[in-house]
PDB file of C-alpha atoms in Angstrom:
ATOM      1  CA  UNK A   1       9.833  12.274  -6.786  1.00 85.00           C
ATOM      2  CA  UNK A   2      10.672   9.584  -4.253  1.00 90.00           C
ATOM      3  CA  UNK A   3      12.195   6.283  -5.411  1.00 94.00           C
ATOM      4  CA  UNK A   4      12.408   3.252  -3.127  1.00 97.00           C
ATOM      5  CA  UNK A   5      14.596   0.251  -3.914  1.00 97.00           C
ATOM      6  CA  UNK A   6      14.102  -3.059  -2.126  1.00 98.00           C
ATOM      7  CA  UNK A   7      16.302  -6.159  -1.850  1.00 98.00           C
ATOM      8  CA  UNK A   8      16.226  -9.073  -2.154  1.00 98.00           C
ATOM      9  CA  UNK A   9      13.297  -9.766  -4.454  1.00 97.00           C
ATOM     10  CA  UNK A  10      12.995 -13.319  -3.105  1.00 98.00           C
ATOM     11  CA  UNK A  11      14.187 -14.786   0.175  1.00 98.00           C
ATOM     12  CA  UNK A  12      13.936 -18.343   1.490  1.00 98.00           C
ATOM     13  CA  UNK A  13      14.644 -18.947   5.149  1.00 97.00           C
ATOM     14  CA  UNK A  14      14.572 -22.064   7.306  1.00 98.00           C
ATOM     15  CA  UNK A  15      11.859 -21.976   9.936  1.00 98.00           C
ATOM     16  CA  UNK A  16      13.228 -20.518  13.151  1.00 98.00           C
ATOM     17  CA  UNK A  17      15.969 -18.541  11.431  1.00 98.00           C
ATOM     18  CA  UNK A  18      15.974 -14.764  10.927  1.00 98.00           C
ATOM     19  CA  UNK A  19      15.070 -12.838   7.783  1.00 98.00           C
ATOM     20  CA  UNK A  20      16.289  -9.376   6.786  1.00 98.00           C
ATOM     21  CA  UNK A  21      14.890  -7.199   4.011  1.00 98.00           C
ATOM     22  CA  UNK A  22      16.570  -3.931   3.027  1.00 98.00           C
ATOM     23  CA  UNK A  23      15.311  -0.754   1.383  1.00 98.00           C
ATOM     24  CA  UNK A  24      16.888   2.486   0.267  1.00 98.00           C
ATOM     25  CA  UNK A  25      15.090   5.729  -0.518  1.00 97.00           C
ATOM     26  CA  UNK A  26      16.113   8.722  -2.568  1.00 97.00           C
ATOM     27  CA  UNK A  27      14.321  11.720  -1.037  1.00 95.00           C
ATOM     28  CA  UNK A  28      16.027  12.853   2.163  1.00 94.00           C
ATOM     29  CA  UNK A  29      12.840  14.742   3.115  1.00 93.00           C
ATOM     30  CA  UNK A  30      10.864  11.494   3.571  1.00 94.00           C
ATOM     31  CA  UNK A  31      10.100  11.035   7.243  1.00 93.00           C
ATOM     32  CA  UNK A  32       7.840   8.010   7.585  1.00 95.00           C
ATOM     33  CA  UNK A  33       8.676   4.420   6.636  1.00 97.00           C
ATOM     34  CA  UNK A  34       6.063   1.651   6.932  1.00 97.00           C
ATOM     35  CA  UNK A  35       6.328  -2.031   6.131  1.00 98.00           C
ATOM     36  CA  UNK A  36       3.408  -3.971   4.683  1.00 98.00           C
ATOM     37  CA  UNK A  37       2.813  -7.717   4.497  1.00 98.00           C
ATOM     38  CA  UNK A  38       0.635  -9.024   1.676  1.00 98.00           C
ATOM     39  CA  UNK A  39      -0.507 -12.618   1.555  1.00 96.00           C
ATOM     40  CA  UNK A  40      -1.713 -14.069  -1.726  1.00 93.00           C
ATOM     41  CA  UNK A  41      -5.047 -12.577  -2.723  1.00 90.00           C
ATOM     42  CA  UNK A  42      -5.218 -10.387   0.384  1.00 93.00           C
ATOM     43  CA  UNK A  43      -4.833  -6.705   1.161  1.00 96.00           C
ATOM     44  CA  UNK A  44      -1.506  -5.170   2.221  1.00 96.00           C
ATOM     45  CA  UNK A  45      -1.379  -5.093   6.027  1.00 96.00           C
ATOM     46  CA  UNK A  46       0.709  -2.634   7.980  1.00 96.00           C
ATOM     47  CA  UNK A  47       3.008  -4.629  10.259  1.00 97.00           C
ATOM     48  CA  UNK A  48       5.410  -2.011  11.587  1.00 97.00           C
ATOM     49  CA  UNK A  49       6.463   1.545  10.851  1.00 96.00           C
ATOM     50  CA  UNK A  50       9.128   4.016  11.889  1.00 96.00           C
ATOM     51  CA  UNK A  51       9.479   7.788  11.860  1.00 94.00           C
ATOM     52  CA  UNK A  52      12.643   9.572  10.873  1.00 92.00           C
ATOM     53  CA  UNK A  53      13.343  10.764  14.429  1.00 91.00           C
ATOM     54  CA  UNK A  54      13.716   7.149  15.623  1.00 91.00           C
ATOM     55  CA  UNK A  55      16.544   4.761  14.798  1.00 93.00           C
ATOM     56  CA  UNK A  56      14.935   1.468  15.729  1.00 96.00           C
ATOM     57  CA  UNK A  57      11.540   0.071  16.640  1.00 96.00           C
ATOM     58  CA  UNK A  58      10.592  -3.411  17.755  1.00 97.00           C
ATOM     59  CA  UNK A  59       7.305  -5.278  18.029  1.00 95.00           C
ATOM     60  CA  UNK A  60       7.689  -8.851  19.276  1.00 96.00           C
ATOM     61  CA  UNK A  61       9.522 -10.792  16.500  1.00 97.00           C
ATOM     62  CA  UNK A  62       9.587  -7.856  14.091  1.00 98.00           C
ATOM     63  CA  UNK A  63      11.969  -4.900  14.150  1.00 98.00           C
ATOM     64  CA  UNK A  64      12.775  -2.039  11.818  1.00 98.00           C
ATOM     65  CA  UNK A  65      15.978  -0.010  11.747  1.00 98.00           C
ATOM     66  CA  UNK A  66      16.535   3.318  10.013  1.00 97.00           C
ATOM     67  CA  UNK A  67      19.778   4.969   8.944  1.00 96.00           C
ATOM     68  CA  UNK A  68      18.848   8.502   7.847  1.00 95.00           C
ATOM     69  CA  UNK A  69      22.369   9.412   6.803  1.00 95.00           C
ATOM     70  CA  UNK A  70      22.610   6.478   4.420  1.00 96.00           C
ATOM     71  CA  UNK A  71      18.915   6.703   3.537  1.00 97.00           C
ATOM     72  CA  UNK A  72      18.198   3.070   4.150  1.00 96.00           C
ATOM     73  CA  UNK A  73      15.954   1.060   6.426  1.00 98.00           C
ATOM     74  CA  UNK A  74      15.571  -2.637   7.110  1.00 98.00           C
ATOM     75  CA  UNK A  75      12.996  -5.130   8.344  1.00 98.00           C
ATOM     76  CA  UNK A  76      14.163  -7.881  10.669  1.00 98.00           C
ATOM     77  CA  UNK A  77      12.027 -10.915  11.455  1.00 98.00           C
ATOM     78  CA  UNK A  78      13.346 -13.314  14.100  1.00 98.00           C
ATOM     79  CA  UNK A  79      12.254 -16.885  14.881  1.00 98.00           C
ATOM     80  CA  UNK A  80      10.463 -17.110  11.553  1.00 98.00           C
ATOM     81  CA  UNK A  81       7.300 -19.190  11.259  1.00 97.00           C
ATOM     82  CA  UNK A  82       5.456 -20.621   8.225  1.00 96.00           C
ATOM     83  CA  UNK A  83       2.787 -17.922   8.564  1.00 96.00           C
ATOM     84  CA  UNK A  84       5.461 -15.304   7.910  1.00 98.00           C
ATOM     85  CA  UNK A  85       5.513 -16.467   4.270  1.00 98.00           C
ATOM     86  CA  UNK A  86       4.178 -13.551   2.181  1.00 98.00           C
ATOM     87  CA  UNK A  87       5.282 -10.615   0.052  1.00 98.00           C
ATOM     88  CA  UNK A  88       6.704  -7.747   2.070  1.00 98.00           C
ATOM     89  CA  UNK A  89       6.737  -4.152   0.824  1.00 98.00           C
ATOM     90  CA  UNK A  90       8.660  -1.256   2.277  1.00 98.00           C
ATOM     91  CA  UNK A  91       7.479   2.276   1.604  1.00 97.00           C
ATOM     92  CA  UNK A  92       8.377   5.902   2.209  1.00 96.00           C
ATOM     93  CA  UNK A  93       6.295   9.028   2.706  1.00 93.00           C
ATOM     94  CA  UNK A  94       6.603  12.689   3.631  1.00 89.00           C
ATOM     95  CA  UNK A  95       4.045  13.825   6.214  1.00 85.00           C
ATOM     96  CA  UNK A  96       1.715  16.359   4.656  1.00 81.00           C
ATOM     97  CA  UNK A  97       2.382  15.023   1.170  1.00 81.00           C
ATOM     98  CA  UNK A  98       0.451  11.790   1.925  1.00 81.00           C
ATOM     99  CA  UNK A  99       1.859  10.013  -1.144  1.00 88.00           C
ATOM    100  CA  UNK A 100       3.214   6.595  -0.249  1.00 92.00           C
ATOM    101  CA  UNK A 101       5.939   5.232  -2.534  1.00 94.00           C
ATOM    102  CA  UNK A 102       6.422   1.478  -2.350  1.00 97.00           C
ATOM    103  CA  UNK A 103       9.472  -0.660  -2.895  1.00 98.00           C
ATOM    104  CA  UNK A 104       9.285  -3.490  -5.420  1.00 97.00           C
ATOM    105  CA  UNK A 105       8.541  -6.174  -2.826  1.00 98.00           C
ATOM    106  CA  UNK A 106      10.237  -9.240  -1.350  1.00 98.00           C
ATOM    107  CA  UNK A 107       8.678 -12.671  -1.557  1.00 98.00           C
ATOM    108  CA  UNK A 108       9.604 -14.388   1.704  1.00 98.00           C
ATOM    109  CA  UNK A 109       9.250 -18.163   1.924  1.00 98.00           C
ATOM    110  CA  UNK A 110       9.698 -19.950   5.230  1.00 98.00           C
ATOM    111  CA  UNK A 111      10.849 -23.538   4.768  1.00 96.00           C
ATOM    112  CA  UNK A 112       9.422 -25.874   7.432  1.00 93.00           C
TER     113      UNK A 112
ATOM    114  CA  UNK B   1     -13.194  -0.303  13.937  1.00 49.00           C
ATOM    115  CA  UNK B   2     -10.088  -0.319  11.757  1.00 61.00           C
ATOM    116  CA  UNK B   3     -11.739  -1.536   8.594  1.00 89.00           C
ATOM    117  CA  UNK B   4     -11.927  -0.171   5.097  1.00 95.00           C
ATOM    118  CA  UNK B   5     -14.591  -1.828   2.966  1.00 96.00           C
ATOM    119  CA  UNK B   6     -14.764  -2.056  -0.804  1.00 97.00           C
ATOM    120  CA  UNK B   7     -17.470  -3.159  -3.209  1.00 97.00           C
ATOM    121  CA  UNK B   8     -17.709  -5.101  -5.389  1.00 97.00           C
ATOM    122  CA  UNK B   9     -15.096  -7.776  -4.636  1.00 96.00           C
ATOM    123  CA  UNK B  10     -14.934  -8.796  -8.277  1.00 97.00           C
ATOM    124  CA  UNK B  11     -15.958  -6.968 -11.440  1.00 96.00           C
ATOM    125  CA  UNK B  12     -15.883  -8.058 -15.057  1.00 95.00           C
ATOM    126  CA  UNK B  13     -16.653  -5.396 -17.631  1.00 93.00           C
ATOM    127  CA  UNK B  14     -16.438  -4.798 -21.320  1.00 90.00           C
ATOM    128  CA  UNK B  15     -14.512  -1.954 -22.856  1.00 89.00           C
ATOM    129  CA  UNK B  16     -17.674   0.040 -23.548  1.00 88.00           C
ATOM    130  CA  UNK B  17     -19.154  -0.296 -20.054  1.00 89.00           C
ATOM    131  CA  UNK B  18     -19.392   2.298 -17.304  1.00 94.00           C
ATOM    132  CA  UNK B  19     -18.984   1.036 -13.766  1.00 95.00           C
ATOM    133  CA  UNK B  20     -18.058   2.349 -10.329  1.00 97.00           C
ATOM    134  CA  UNK B  21     -15.979   1.017  -7.474  1.00 97.00           C
ATOM    135  CA  UNK B  22     -16.920   2.015  -3.956  1.00 97.00           C
ATOM    136  CA  UNK B  23     -14.870   2.442  -0.812  1.00 97.00           C
ATOM    137  CA  UNK B  24     -16.009   3.287   2.699  1.00 96.00           C
ATOM    138  CA  UNK B  25     -14.287   3.790   6.036  1.00 95.00           C
ATOM    139  CA  UNK B  26     -15.677   4.590   9.473  1.00 89.00           C
ATOM    140  CA  UNK B  27     -12.439   5.394  11.257  1.00 90.00           C
ATOM    141  CA  UNK B  28     -12.850   9.159  11.048  1.00 89.00           C
ATOM    142  CA  UNK B  29      -9.973   9.362   8.609  1.00 90.00           C
ATOM    143  CA  UNK B  30      -9.929  12.394   6.352  1.00 88.00           C
ATOM    144  CA  UNK B  31      -7.513  11.133   3.714  1.00 91.00           C
ATOM    145  CA  UNK B  32      -8.439   8.434   1.221  1.00 93.00           C
ATOM    146  CA  UNK B  33      -6.578   6.852  -1.647  1.00 95.00           C
ATOM    147  CA  UNK B  34      -6.969   4.683  -4.728  1.00 97.00           C
ATOM    148  CA  UNK B  35      -4.169   2.338  -5.731  1.00 97.00           C
ATOM    149  CA  UNK B  36      -3.800  -0.009  -8.681  1.00 97.00           C
ATOM    150  CA  UNK B  37      -1.890  -3.248  -8.182  1.00 97.00           C
ATOM    151  CA  UNK B  38      -0.845  -5.557 -10.987  1.00 96.00           C
ATOM    152  CA  UNK B  39       0.259  -9.114 -10.265  1.00 94.00           C
ATOM    153  CA  UNK B  40       3.669  -9.385  -8.549  1.00 91.00           C
ATOM    154  CA  UNK B  41       3.994  -5.582  -8.407  1.00 96.00           C
ATOM    155  CA  UNK B  42       3.639  -3.050  -5.594  1.00 97.00           C
ATOM    156  CA  UNK B  43       0.542  -0.881  -5.266  1.00 96.00           C
ATOM    157  CA  UNK B  44       0.763   2.209  -7.441  1.00 95.00           C
ATOM    158  CA  UNK B  45      -0.907   5.381  -6.235  1.00 94.00           C
ATOM    159  CA  UNK B  46      -3.625   6.727  -8.537  1.00 96.00           C
ATOM    160  CA  UNK B  47      -5.443   9.383  -6.506  1.00 94.00           C
ATOM    161  CA  UNK B  48      -5.230  11.011  -3.101  1.00 92.00           C
ATOM    162  CA  UNK B  49      -8.025  12.916  -1.433  1.00 90.00           C
ATOM    163  CA  UNK B  50      -6.642  14.757   1.570  1.00 84.00           C
ATOM    164  CA  UNK B  51      -6.864  18.205   3.136  1.00 80.00           C
ATOM    165  CA  UNK B  52     -10.096  18.511   1.115  1.00 81.00           C
ATOM    166  CA  UNK B  53      -8.159  18.411  -2.132  1.00 87.00           C
ATOM    167  CA  UNK B  54      -7.831  15.806  -4.829  1.00 88.00           C
ATOM    168  CA  UNK B  55      -4.346  14.958  -6.048  1.00 87.00           C
ATOM    169  CA  UNK B  56      -3.952  12.989  -9.221  1.00 86.00           C
ATOM    170  CA  UNK B  57      -1.058  10.843 -10.380  1.00 87.00           C
ATOM    171  CA  UNK B  58      -0.428  12.408 -13.786  1.00 88.00           C
ATOM    172  CA  UNK B  59       0.159   9.025 -15.399  1.00 90.00           C
ATOM    173  CA  UNK B  60      -3.417   7.874 -14.673  1.00 94.00           C
ATOM    174  CA  UNK B  61      -5.593   8.057 -17.813  1.00 94.00           C
ATOM    175  CA  UNK B  62      -8.809  10.080 -17.812  1.00 94.00           C
ATOM    176  CA  UNK B  63     -10.934   6.939 -18.159  1.00 95.00           C
ATOM    177  CA  UNK B  64     -10.531   6.706 -14.353  1.00 96.00           C
ATOM    178  CA  UNK B  65     -12.442   9.364 -12.430  1.00 95.00           C
ATOM    179  CA  UNK B  66     -12.492   9.631  -8.619  1.00 94.00           C
ATOM    180  CA  UNK B  67     -15.302  11.094  -6.581  1.00 93.00           C
ATOM    181  CA  UNK B  68     -15.379  11.862  -2.867  1.00 90.00           C
ATOM    182  CA  UNK B  69     -19.026  12.431  -1.790  1.00 90.00           C
ATOM    183  CA  UNK B  70     -18.003  12.853   1.856  1.00 87.00           C
ATOM    184  CA  UNK B  71     -15.042  12.173   4.110  1.00 85.00           C
ATOM    185  CA  UNK B  72     -15.934   8.500   4.626  1.00 91.00           C
ATOM    186  CA  UNK B  73     -16.696   7.560   1.010  1.00 94.00           C
ATOM    187  CA  UNK B  74     -14.527   7.382  -2.075  1.00 94.00           C
ATOM    188  CA  UNK B  75     -15.713   6.184  -5.461  1.00 96.00           C
ATOM    189  CA  UNK B  76     -13.807   5.370  -8.619  1.00 97.00           C
ATOM    190  CA  UNK B  77     -15.760   5.743 -11.847  1.00 96.00           C
ATOM    191  CA  UNK B  78     -14.623   3.639 -14.779  1.00 95.00           C
ATOM    192  CA  UNK B  79     -15.385   4.320 -18.419  1.00 94.00           C
ATOM    193  CA  UNK B  80     -14.062   2.880 -21.678  1.00 93.00           C
ATOM    194  CA  UNK B  81     -11.386   0.831 -19.959  1.00 93.00           C
ATOM    195  CA  UNK B  82      -8.756  -1.212 -21.748  1.00 95.00           C
ATOM    196  CA  UNK B  83      -7.735  -4.847 -21.059  1.00 95.00           C
ATOM    197  CA  UNK B  84      -4.459  -3.587 -19.559  1.00 95.00           C
ATOM    198  CA  UNK B  85      -6.512  -1.891 -16.837  1.00 96.00           C
ATOM    199  CA  UNK B  86      -7.294  -5.329 -15.403  1.00 97.00           C
ATOM    200  CA  UNK B  87      -5.810  -5.327 -11.907  1.00 97.00           C
ATOM    201  CA  UNK B  88      -6.563  -5.273  -8.196  1.00 97.00           C
ATOM    202  CA  UNK B  89      -7.855  -1.849  -7.176  1.00 98.00           C
ATOM    203  CA  UNK B  90      -7.146  -1.016  -3.568  1.00 98.00           C
ATOM    204  CA  UNK B  91      -8.632   1.744  -1.485  1.00 97.00           C
ATOM    205  CA  UNK B  92      -6.885   3.030   1.637  1.00 96.00           C
ATOM    206  CA  UNK B  93      -7.477   5.642   4.301  1.00 94.00           C
ATOM    207  CA  UNK B  94      -5.421   7.454   6.916  1.00 92.00           C
ATOM    208  CA  UNK B  95      -5.419  10.298   9.379  1.00 87.00           C
ATOM    209  CA  UNK B  96      -4.001  13.297   7.591  1.00 77.00           C
ATOM    210  CA  UNK B  97      -0.375  13.822   8.530  1.00 74.00           C
ATOM    211  CA  UNK B  98      -0.128  10.537  10.440  1.00 78.00           C
ATOM    212  CA  UNK B  99       1.172   8.271   7.705  1.00 83.00           C
ATOM    213  CA  UNK B 100      -0.469   4.974   8.644  1.00 91.00           C
ATOM    214  CA  UNK B 101      -2.567   3.908   5.673  1.00 94.00           C
ATOM    215  CA  UNK B 102      -5.083   1.103   6.092  1.00 94.00           C
ATOM    216  CA  UNK B 103      -6.098  -0.834   3.012  1.00 96.00           C
ATOM    217  CA  UNK B 104      -9.417  -2.299   1.979  1.00 96.00           C
ATOM    218  CA  UNK B 105      -9.643  -5.844   0.570  1.00 96.00           C
ATOM    219  CA  UNK B 106      -9.624  -4.589  -3.000  1.00 97.00           C
ATOM    220  CA  UNK B 107     -11.746  -5.038  -6.106  1.00 97.00           C
ATOM    221  CA  UNK B 108     -10.441  -7.528  -8.655  1.00 97.00           C
ATOM    222  CA  UNK B 109     -11.240  -5.922 -12.020  1.00 97.00           C
ATOM    223  CA  UNK B 110     -11.169  -7.774 -15.315  1.00 96.00           C
ATOM    224  CA  UNK B 111     -11.676  -5.851 -18.561  1.00 95.00           C
ATOM    225  CA  UNK B 112     -12.633  -7.963 -21.552  1.00 93.00           C
TER     226      UNK B 112
END
C-alpha cells in the first residue's frame, strides 16, 4: 500500500517569512495530492491540491509543487500570518481507489 | 453547500453500550468515508463507501460496523468498544474519482 512521509514534524517561522513542508510517497501510481490544515479541535480543511499531470499550483500565498520522478511534493506558504498556525497534513491518493493516505503531519507555529 | 454534518459532537459510552454515529452530506457526493484520529496523529481510514461498494480497512475491529442507508447518509455502529477506541471520528465525502474529500466536524468519542 501507499506510504507517505512528511517533514519536518514541527516548524516555527517568524511572521512574514516563508514556510516549506515536504512529503514523499511510495506508490508511483498515486495521482492526486491534497494538503489539509487542521486547527486545534477542528476538522481537517482542504487548502490546496495537485494532480500528477501538473508540476505546480498556486493559490494566493499557498503553492504546491510536485516532482513525480522523485515522488515528492511540497507545500509553500509565503508571507506567513499568525492564523497560519496549525497542523498541516499532506496526503496521496489514486483516483478510483478513493483511499487517502496521510502523512504524519507538521505542526506549524508562526511567531509574531 | 459544501458541508458535511456529524452527530453527536461528543459521546461518552461504557464498554457494554451500543451507540451510533451519524454523518450526512447534501453535496451530491457518492463516496463517503469514516476516519479515526487519535491525538497528534493523522486521520486513519476505517471504511470507504464508493461505487456502491463498502471497502474495509482490514485492521479495523468488528466492534465497528458501518451502514450506508442512502448516498447522503453514513452511520457507524459501535458495540463493546474498548478505552483505546477513544478518539475523534471523522466522516468525509467526495465525488467519486475526483479526489477532493470534505470532512465533517467529527465526533469526540470517549470510552470508559
